[in-house]
Short mmCIF file of C-alpha atoms in Angstrom, two decimals:
data_model
loop_
_atom_site.label_atom_id
_atom_site.label_comp_id
_atom_site.label_asym_id
_atom_site.label_seq_id
_atom_site.Cartn_x
_atom_site.Cartn_y
_atom_site.Cartn_z
CA MET A 1 76.84 112.67 88.59
CA LYS A 2 74.56 109.94 89.81
CA TYR A 3 71.53 111.69 91.25
CA LYS A 4 68.54 110.45 93.09
CA TYR A 5 66.02 112.55 94.89
CA VAL A 6 67.00 112.88 98.56
CA GLY A 7 65.61 116.37 99.33
CA PHE A 8 66.59 119.76 98.04
CA LEU A 9 69.70 120.40 100.17
CA ALA A 10 71.26 117.04 99.49
CA LEU A 11 70.40 117.20 95.79
CA LEU A 12 71.78 120.71 95.49
CA GLY A 13 74.99 119.65 97.22
CA LEU A 14 75.44 116.79 94.78
CA MET A 15 74.86 119.07 91.81
CA MET A 16 77.44 121.60 92.97
CA LEU A 17 80.04 118.88 92.90
CA ALA A 18 78.89 116.68 90.08
CA ALA A 19 76.79 118.72 87.67
CA CYS A 20 79.97 119.14 85.84
CA ASP A 21 79.42 116.45 83.25
CA GLY A 22 76.36 116.43 81.96
CA PRO A 23 61.37 108.75 68.34
CA ARG A 24 61.68 105.19 67.43
CA THR A 25 61.96 102.32 69.86
CA ALA A 26 65.55 101.42 70.67
CA GLY A 27 66.88 98.52 68.65
CA GLY A 28 64.28 98.60 65.91
CA GLY A 29 66.37 96.14 63.88
CA ASP A 30 69.68 94.40 63.72
CA GLU A 31 72.51 96.66 64.69
CA GLU A 32 75.50 97.23 62.42
CA GLU A 33 78.76 95.67 63.45
CA GLY A 34 81.42 97.89 64.94
CA TYR A 35 81.45 100.70 67.46
CA ASN A 36 78.84 103.40 66.94
CA PRO A 37 80.19 106.59 68.64
CA GLN A 38 76.83 108.34 68.99
CA ASP A 39 76.10 107.43 72.64
CA ALA A 40 79.68 108.39 73.68
CA LEU A 41 79.21 111.70 71.85
CA THR A 42 75.94 112.26 73.72
CA PHE A 43 77.88 112.24 76.97
CA GLY A 44 80.75 114.42 75.66
CA LEU A 45 83.19 111.70 74.61
CA VAL A 46 85.02 110.69 71.45
CA GLY A 47 86.59 107.38 70.53
CA ASP A 48 85.62 103.80 71.29
CA VAL A 49 85.09 104.40 75.04
CA LYS A 50 84.61 101.30 77.22
CA GLU A 51 84.31 102.91 80.65
CA VAL A 52 84.88 106.20 82.50
CA ARG A 53 85.85 106.43 86.17
CA LEU A 54 85.59 109.68 88.11
CA SER A 55 87.23 111.20 91.17
CA VAL A 56 85.94 114.48 92.62
CA ALA A 57 87.62 116.75 95.18
CA LYS A 58 86.01 119.73 96.88
CA ARG A 59 88.08 122.89 96.65
CA SER A 60 85.75 125.06 98.73
CA ASN A 61 83.51 124.84 101.78
CA LEU A 62 85.76 122.28 103.39
CA LEU A 63 85.33 121.59 107.09
CA PRO A 64 88.50 121.33 109.27
CA GLY A 65 90.09 117.95 108.71
CA GLU A 66 87.63 116.95 105.97
CA ASP A 67 88.89 114.77 103.18
CA PRO A 68 88.35 116.83 100.01
CA TRP A 69 88.00 113.75 97.83
CA VAL A 70 84.26 113.04 97.97
CA GLU A 71 84.37 110.52 95.15
CA ASP A 72 87.22 108.11 94.57
CA ASP A 73 87.59 106.35 91.20
CA GLU A 74 83.82 105.82 90.92
CA LEU A 75 82.47 104.05 87.87
CA LEU A 76 80.60 106.80 85.98
CA MET A 77 79.84 105.50 82.46
CA THR A 78 80.15 102.27 80.49
CA PHE A 79 79.53 101.35 76.85
CA ASP A 80 79.37 97.95 75.15
CA GLU A 81 81.45 96.88 72.17
CA ARG A 82 78.94 98.41 69.75
CA GLY A 83 79.09 101.81 71.51
CA ARG A 84 75.73 101.56 73.21
CA VAL A 85 75.57 103.14 76.65
CA THR A 86 75.16 100.59 79.46
CA LEU A 87 75.59 103.01 82.36
CA ASP A 88 75.07 106.73 82.06
CA PRO A 89 76.31 109.51 84.41
CA TYR A 90 72.85 109.83 85.94
CA GLY A 91 72.96 106.31 87.31
CA ASN A 92 70.66 104.78 84.65
CA VAL A 93 71.53 101.27 83.48
CA TYR A 94 70.83 99.78 80.02
CA VAL A 95 70.71 96.07 79.23
CA TYR A 96 70.21 95.04 75.56
CA ASN A 97 69.39 91.83 73.78
CA GLU A 98 71.29 90.52 70.75
CA LYS A 99 69.26 92.81 68.44
CA GLY A 100 70.08 95.87 70.44
CA ARG A 101 66.68 96.28 72.06
CA LEU A 102 66.56 97.41 75.69
CA VAL A 103 65.31 94.52 77.76
CA LYS A 104 66.02 95.94 81.19
CA GLY A 105 66.98 99.24 82.75
CA LEU A 106 66.61 100.17 86.41
CA SER A 107 63.85 97.61 86.38
CA LYS A 108 62.17 95.28 83.90
CA LYS A 109 59.56 97.99 83.27
CA THR A 110 62.10 100.53 82.05
CA THR A 111 61.47 101.77 78.52
CA LEU A 112 63.90 103.56 76.19
CA THR A 113 63.19 105.48 72.95
CA ARG A 114 65.69 106.86 70.52
CA ASP A 115 65.17 109.43 67.71
CA ASP A 116 65.58 108.78 63.98
CA GLU A 117 69.32 109.38 64.27
CA GLY A 118 69.64 106.70 66.94
CA ARG A 119 70.23 109.25 69.73
CA LEU A 120 68.86 108.83 73.22
CA GLY A 121 65.39 110.25 73.58
CA ASN A 122 63.43 109.11 76.65
CA TYR A 123 64.40 106.82 79.51
CA ASP A 124 61.42 105.96 81.71
CA ASN A 125 61.31 103.86 84.82
CA GLU A 126 57.98 103.68 86.66
CA GLN A 127 56.41 100.81 88.57
CA GLY A 128 53.09 102.56 89.27
CA LEU A 129 51.43 105.88 89.94
CA ASN A 130 52.72 105.86 93.53
CA ASP A 131 56.21 104.71 92.63
CA ARG A 132 58.73 106.65 94.71
CA ASP A 133 61.53 105.29 92.46
CA MET A 134 59.96 106.65 89.29
CA ARG A 135 62.46 108.31 86.93
CA HIS A 136 61.79 110.01 83.66
CA PHE A 137 64.68 111.28 81.56
CA THR A 138 64.36 113.28 78.36
CA PHE A 139 67.50 113.87 76.32
CA THR A 140 67.75 116.43 73.50
CA HIS A 141 70.66 117.03 71.16
CA ASP A 142 72.02 119.79 68.93
CA ALA A 143 72.76 119.43 65.23
CA LYS A 144 76.26 118.07 66.01
CA GLY A 145 74.81 115.26 68.16
CA ARG A 146 75.97 116.80 71.42
CA LEU A 147 73.75 116.66 74.49
CA LEU A 148 71.76 119.90 74.63
CA THR A 149 69.37 119.34 77.60
CA VAL A 150 68.56 116.65 80.07
CA GLU A 151 65.24 116.79 81.91
CA GLN A 152 64.97 114.64 85.02
CA ILE A 153 61.65 113.95 86.76
CA TYR A 154 61.60 112.11 90.04
CA TRP A 155 58.85 111.49 92.60
CA GLU A 156 58.32 115.12 93.57
CA ALA A 157 61.20 116.89 91.85
CA ILE A 158 62.14 118.05 88.38
CA THR A 159 65.55 119.18 87.13
CA THR A 160 66.77 120.39 83.77
CA ASP A 161 70.40 120.61 82.72
CA SER A 162 71.22 122.87 79.78
CA MET A 163 74.67 122.59 78.19
CA VAL A 164 76.55 125.45 76.51
CA TYR A 165 79.46 124.68 74.11
CA GLU A 166 82.33 126.58 72.58
CA GLY A 167 82.98 125.98 68.90
CA SER A 168 83.06 122.28 67.94
CA LYS A 169 84.17 120.93 71.38
CA VAL A 170 82.20 117.88 72.46
CA TYR A 171 82.42 118.83 76.17
CA PRO A 172 80.53 121.83 77.53
CA ALA A 173 81.96 125.19 78.60
CA LYS A 174 79.02 125.72 80.97
CA THR A 175 76.03 123.83 82.45
CA ILE A 176 72.95 125.58 83.76
CA THR A 177 70.86 123.43 86.14
CA GLU A 178 67.36 124.59 87.12
CA GLY A 179 64.92 122.67 89.21
CA GLN A 180 62.21 122.39 91.82
CA ALA A 181 61.82 120.06 94.77
CA GLU A 182 58.37 120.44 96.35
CA ALA A 183 58.25 124.17 97.25
CA GLU A 184 61.93 124.80 96.77
CA THR A 185 63.42 126.17 93.52
CA TYR A 186 67.08 126.43 92.61
CA LYS A 187 69.47 127.32 89.83
CA VAL A 188 73.11 126.20 89.59
CA THR A 189 75.47 127.64 86.96
CA THR A 190 78.67 125.66 86.51
CA THR A 191 81.58 126.78 84.34
CA TYR A 192 84.64 124.64 83.55
CA LYS A 193 88.38 125.05 83.09
CA TYR A 194 89.86 122.03 81.30
CA VAL A 195 93.40 121.21 82.34
CA LYS A 196 94.33 117.85 80.83
CA THR A 197 93.25 115.66 77.89
CA ASP A 198 94.24 112.22 76.73
CA ALA A 199 95.48 111.05 73.35
CA HIS A 200 91.88 110.74 72.05
CA GLY A 201 91.07 114.32 72.92
CA ASN A 202 88.84 113.54 75.94
CA TRP A 203 89.38 115.64 79.06
CA THR A 204 90.91 113.88 82.06
CA GLU A 205 91.11 116.76 84.50
CA ARG A 206 89.07 119.95 84.94
CA TYR A 207 88.03 122.53 87.50
CA CYS A 208 84.32 123.23 88.09
CA TYR A 209 83.21 126.66 89.39
CA TYR A 210 79.57 126.92 90.48
CA THR A 211 77.14 129.54 91.67
CA ALA A 212 73.99 128.15 93.28
CA LYS A 213 70.85 130.10 94.14
CA GLY A 214 67.79 128.81 95.95
CA MET A 215 64.48 129.96 97.40
CA ILE A 216 61.40 128.40 99.08
CA ALA A 217 57.89 129.17 97.81
CA ASP A 218 58.83 132.62 96.31
CA ASP A 219 59.66 133.80 99.85
CA GLU A 220 62.48 136.34 99.42
CA THR A 221 63.55 135.86 103.03
CA THR A 222 64.60 132.30 102.18
CA ARG A 223 66.69 133.28 99.18
CA SER A 224 70.29 132.01 99.41
CA THR A 225 73.38 132.02 97.24
CA ASP A 226 76.42 129.81 97.42
CA LYS A 227 79.61 129.66 95.39
CA GLY A 228 82.37 127.09 95.25
CA GLU A 229 84.63 124.93 93.13
CA SER A 230 85.70 121.37 92.69
CA LEU A 231 88.33 119.33 90.84
CA GLU A 232 87.41 116.36 88.67
CA ARG A 233 89.73 113.68 87.34
CA ARG A 234 88.65 111.01 84.88
CA LYS A 235 90.22 107.70 83.95
CA ILE A 236 88.98 106.57 80.52
CA ILE A 237 89.46 103.07 79.16
CA TYR A 238 89.06 102.34 75.43
CA TYR A 239 88.37 99.10 73.60
CA SER A 240 91.26 99.77 71.24
CA ASP A 241 93.83 100.87 73.80
CA ASP A 242 95.90 99.28 76.53
CA PRO A 243 94.79 101.19 79.63
CA GLU A 244 98.36 101.69 80.80
CA GLU A 245 99.36 103.13 77.46
CA ALA A 246 96.32 105.39 77.37
CA GLU A 247 97.18 106.78 80.80
CA ALA A 248 100.80 107.31 79.75
CA ASP A 249 99.66 109.29 76.72
CA GLU A 250 97.81 111.88 78.88
CA GLU A 251 99.02 115.37 77.98
CA GLU A 252 98.54 118.92 79.13
CA VAL A 253 95.96 121.10 77.41
CA PRO A 254 97.66 124.00 75.61
CA ALA A 255 98.14 127.12 77.76
CA ASP A 256 95.47 129.06 75.86
CA VAL A 257 92.90 126.40 76.77
CA ALA A 258 94.11 125.54 80.28
CA GLY A 259 93.58 129.02 81.57
CA THR A 260 94.97 130.43 84.81
CA THR A 261 98.03 129.44 86.76
CA ALA A 262 97.82 126.62 89.29
CA THR A 263 97.11 127.77 92.88
CA ASP A 264 100.52 126.95 94.46
CA VAL A 265 102.48 128.39 91.58
CA ARG A 266 100.65 131.69 91.78
CA ALA A 267 100.53 131.83 95.57
CA PHE A 268 104.30 131.70 95.72
CA GLY A 269 104.68 134.42 93.07
CA PHE A 270 105.14 132.61 89.72
CA LEU A 271 103.33 132.37 86.40
CA GLY A 272 103.22 129.39 84.04
CA SER A 273 104.20 125.75 84.38
CA VAL A 274 107.17 126.27 86.70
CA LYS A 275 109.22 123.22 87.57
CA GLU A 276 111.86 124.80 89.83
CA SER A 277 113.63 128.03 90.57
CA PHE A 278 116.78 129.14 92.39
CA CYS A 279 118.16 132.57 93.31
CA ASN A 280 121.80 133.63 93.10
CA MET A 281 122.54 136.63 95.39
CA PHE A 282 125.30 139.22 95.09
CA GLU A 283 126.44 142.12 97.15
CA ALA A 284 125.93 145.52 95.50
CA ASP A 285 129.12 147.35 94.53
CA ASP A 286 127.61 150.67 95.52
CA ILE A 287 124.47 150.51 97.71
CA ASP A 288 123.67 154.17 96.90
CA ALA A 289 123.81 153.86 93.11
CA ASP A 290 120.62 154.51 91.15
CA GLU A 291 121.13 151.18 89.34
CA LEU A 292 122.80 148.48 91.36
CA GLU A 293 125.69 146.48 89.95
CA LYS A 294 126.40 143.05 91.37
CA GLY A 295 129.58 142.42 93.27
CA ASP A 296 130.72 139.38 95.26
CA PRO A 297 128.31 136.43 95.62
CA VAL A 298 126.79 135.92 99.04
CA ASN A 299 125.45 132.89 100.82
CA SER A 300 122.15 134.01 102.32
CA ASN A 301 119.20 132.48 104.18
CA ASP A 302 116.92 134.91 102.43
CA SER A 303 113.40 133.49 101.77
CA GLU A 304 113.65 133.67 98.00
CA GLN A 305 116.32 130.99 97.42
CA GLY A 306 114.40 128.18 95.79
CA TYR A 307 111.09 126.51 94.95
CA SER A 308 110.01 123.44 93.09
CA PHE A 309 106.54 122.28 91.83
CA ASN A 310 105.15 119.12 90.31
CA ALA A 311 103.52 118.98 86.89
CA ASP A 312 100.12 119.71 88.50
CA GLY A 313 101.42 122.99 89.97
CA GLN A 314 101.59 121.68 93.55
CA ILE A 315 104.43 122.88 95.74
CA LEU A 316 107.19 120.31 96.37
CA THR A 317 109.81 122.38 98.17
CA GLU A 318 109.97 126.01 99.32
CA PRO A 319 112.64 128.10 101.01
CA TYR A 320 110.81 128.11 104.33
CA GLY A 321 111.87 124.53 105.11
CA GLY A 322 108.77 122.70 103.86
CA VAL A 323 108.90 119.52 101.80
CA TYR A 324 105.72 118.13 100.22
CA GLU A 325 105.01 114.69 98.85
CA TYR A 326 101.65 113.64 97.33
CA ASP A 327 99.88 110.49 96.30
CA ASN A 328 98.54 109.90 92.77
CA ARG A 329 95.38 111.82 93.60
CA GLY A 330 97.28 114.90 94.69
CA ARG A 331 96.80 114.44 98.43
CA PHE A 332 99.62 115.34 100.86
CA VAL A 333 101.08 112.15 102.35
CA LYS A 334 104.51 113.11 103.74
CA GLY A 335 106.76 116.08 104.48
CA ILE A 336 110.30 116.08 105.76
CA THR A 337 109.21 113.08 107.82
CA GLU A 338 106.01 111.08 107.94
CA LYS A 339 104.98 113.09 111.03
CA SER A 340 104.89 116.36 109.06
CA VAL A 341 101.52 118.05 108.86
CA MET A 342 100.25 120.27 106.00
CA ARG A 343 96.88 122.00 105.73
CA ARG A 344 95.21 123.89 102.92
CA ASP A 345 92.30 126.35 103.17
CA ALA A 346 88.94 126.18 101.31
CA LYS A 347 90.62 127.62 98.20
CA GLY A 348 93.31 124.97 98.19
CA ARG A 349 96.11 127.28 99.37
CA VAL A 350 98.82 126.01 101.73
CA VAL A 351 98.17 127.68 105.06
CA TYR A 352 100.04 125.54 107.55
CA TYR A 353 103.10 123.32 107.71
CA LEU A 354 104.44 121.55 110.83
CA GLN A 355 107.60 119.50 111.23
CA GLN A 356 107.82 117.71 114.55
CA ASN A 357 109.06 114.29 115.46
CA ASP A 358 108.04 114.58 119.12
CA GLU A 359 107.25 117.19 121.72
CA ASP A 360 110.91 117.65 122.68
CA ASP A 361 112.13 117.80 119.08
CA ASP A 362 114.70 120.66 118.80
CA ALA A 363 114.30 120.51 115.04
CA ARG A 364 110.63 121.36 115.26
CA PHE A 365 109.31 124.26 113.18
CA GLU A 366 105.92 125.60 112.24
CA ASN A 367 104.99 127.85 109.30
CA LYS A 368 101.67 129.72 108.83
CA PHE A 369 100.85 131.35 105.49
CA THR A 370 98.33 134.14 104.88
CA TYR A 371 97.09 135.35 101.49
CA ASP A 372 95.11 138.30 100.10
CA GLU A 373 91.97 138.13 97.97
CA GLN A 374 94.14 137.76 94.85
CA ASP A 375 95.80 134.62 96.32
CA ARG A 376 99.11 136.43 96.85
CA LEU A 377 101.26 135.58 99.88
CA ILE A 378 101.07 138.53 102.35
CA LYS A 379 102.35 137.04 105.60
CA ILE A 380 104.48 134.19 106.86
CA GLU A 381 104.74 133.36 110.57
CA ARG A 382 107.55 131.02 111.42
CA THR A 383 108.16 129.39 114.79
CA PHE A 384 111.32 127.41 115.57
CA TRP A 385 112.60 125.72 118.72
CA GLU A 386 113.23 128.98 120.61
CA SER A 387 112.60 131.66 117.98
CA PHE A 388 109.82 133.36 116.11
CA SER A 389 109.75 135.48 112.92
CA VAL A 390 107.19 137.29 110.82
CA GLU A 391 107.43 138.39 107.15
CA LYS A 392 104.87 140.72 105.64
CA PHE A 393 104.69 141.40 101.87
CA SER A 394 103.17 144.38 100.05
CA TYR A 395 102.18 144.59 96.38
CA GLU A 396 101.58 147.26 93.78
CA GLY A 397 98.43 146.96 91.65
CA ASP A 398 97.84 143.43 90.36
CA ASN A 399 101.46 142.36 90.33
CA ILE A 400 102.04 138.89 91.73
CA TYR A 401 105.57 139.77 92.93
CA PRO A 402 105.97 141.95 96.09
CA SER A 403 107.15 145.56 96.15
CA SER A 404 108.41 145.36 99.71
CA ARG A 405 108.91 143.08 102.70
CA GLU A 406 108.84 143.84 106.42
CA TYR A 407 110.65 141.37 108.66
CA SER A 408 110.86 140.93 112.45
CA SER A 409 112.29 138.16 114.61
CA GLU A 410 112.97 137.19 118.19
CA GLU A 411 115.53 134.61 119.30
CA GLU A 412 117.08 134.19 122.73
CA GLY A 413 117.01 137.89 123.62
CA THR A 414 117.99 139.14 120.17
CA SER A 415 115.45 141.01 118.10
CA ILE A 416 115.74 142.07 114.47
CA GLU A 417 113.54 144.44 112.45
CA SER A 418 114.06 145.27 108.77
CA ARG A 419 112.34 146.57 105.63
CA THR A 420 113.31 145.62 102.10
CA GLU A 421 112.30 147.48 98.90
CA TYR A 422 112.33 145.56 95.62
CA ARG A 423 113.03 146.86 92.11
CA TYR A 424 112.54 144.46 89.22
CA THR A 425 114.78 144.93 86.22
CA LYS A 426 114.43 141.74 84.10
CA PHE A 427 111.67 139.30 83.23
CA ASP A 428 111.39 136.13 81.14
CA ASP A 429 108.86 135.47 78.39
CA LYS A 430 106.41 133.96 80.92
CA GLY A 431 106.27 137.18 82.92
CA ASN A 432 108.34 135.95 85.83
CA TRP A 433 111.10 138.20 87.14
CA THR A 434 114.68 137.01 86.63
CA ARG A 435 116.62 139.93 88.17
CA ARG A 436 115.83 142.38 90.91
CA GLU A 437 117.49 144.86 93.23
CA GLN A 438 116.93 144.78 96.95
CA ARG A 439 117.56 147.74 99.18
CA TYR A 440 117.15 147.10 102.88
CA ARG A 441 117.56 148.79 106.22
CA GLY A 442 117.05 147.48 109.72
CA SER A 443 118.19 147.23 113.30
CA THR A 444 119.32 144.64 115.81
CA ALA A 445 118.93 144.67 119.60
CA GLU A 446 120.67 142.23 121.92
CA GLY A 447 119.52 142.27 125.53
CA GLY A 448 117.18 145.24 125.27
CA GLU A 449 116.25 148.32 123.21
CA LEU A 450 119.13 150.35 124.53
CA SER A 451 121.52 148.09 122.69
CA ARG A 452 119.73 148.48 119.30
CA THR A 453 122.02 149.26 116.34
CA SER A 454 121.02 150.18 112.81
CA TRP A 455 122.32 148.97 109.47
CA ARG A 456 121.46 149.12 105.79
CA GLY A 457 122.57 147.51 102.56
CA ALA A 458 121.67 146.40 99.03
CA MET A 459 121.85 143.22 96.95
CA VAL A 460 121.32 142.08 93.39
CA VAL A 461 119.34 138.83 92.99
CA GLU A 462 119.26 136.79 89.77
CA ARG A 463 116.66 134.06 89.49
CA GLU A 464 116.90 130.96 87.30
CA ILE A 465 113.62 129.26 86.43
CA GLU A 466 113.00 125.89 84.70
CA TYR A 467 109.55 125.07 83.22
CA TYR A 468 107.80 121.84 82.32
#
């Protein structure tokens, strides 16, 4: 969230990713001993915060091969032992003397004022009338001491952030950023979904969803709109806590606060904080019965056998052969082997997985995943050493589980085509299905269409699901 004026497009790009956070002379007398939480509260924090570090990942508008992590553990905010801000999220620095008076900011000419409640008022840095590094910040607060607006004036640009809160939360539900840079005007609206908090109640992970609109000199032909999202993770160190213990105390936000299901969990047809699942398959006693009864168990290579996810909702294993390992920032680092390749699209969905040790690897396979606008899996293309298969899924309404599957494959002169209809008969309290009936029919041809034979059948599938 450290801005400096570098032109409209660059400034707007920074805001889309980082606009997610948001009179008496300072130090008019001796400061009281102890930590004053007001400055931390101004920037949406509680507790005796010492420093905040931020990592930001783009989740949209990614270029092929681009690293989504545009900020990596960057120092964002710091506070001294008395709770006075020494670095704010806008890149302003604060140096105090023993009496708490500001003696230096971005330069020795920086001045700072606070209101009668001791809250930040104005931060001004100006060397002269033609100072291209001039910065004027005006902070306003609501009755609870939370940051309400921040007005930023640079050399030839002005920006105002307005924060919107829900209830008594100290962090905003929305930020509206409006500004002008020379002849260009813009407005960015950012909403947040908070995913994790620490033991003090400060958020440590959230998603930011923005809509940005811009125009040049009231010329409608230049009007543009952009949408996107990013992921932010914070590491917060407190004066009273051991940093390792504070990190270990991190906990999930309750489901009613966290919001929607993680991308991978939903994409593969689940709801909630799924840890792993496994399917047990049974032949149907009577494939023509209106309600199927399970018979003998079967060992099947059907694509619904098993999944597992980490606590962040990222896929770890799936029944299409993929294995996924991540680093502590959630980046893919390894598959079945270190030569495995995985790619995600601009929305963070897994779209490609390749396992190949070398060009002559007979264990090589490649999976391509396609989704609909509701992030549901609709097609899987799988290539093996000398075979190829395609699965297509159809859905009814807004259901995240498919109503049917069409399958086709080619392997060494043998082709298979089939269609499976699903009927769901049991669900758990998270809304995930735990029992379904599968009725299928298909045909096989070996050596040409004249040899094609037809077949049909039915199965009962029971799914076991474990949650975090």
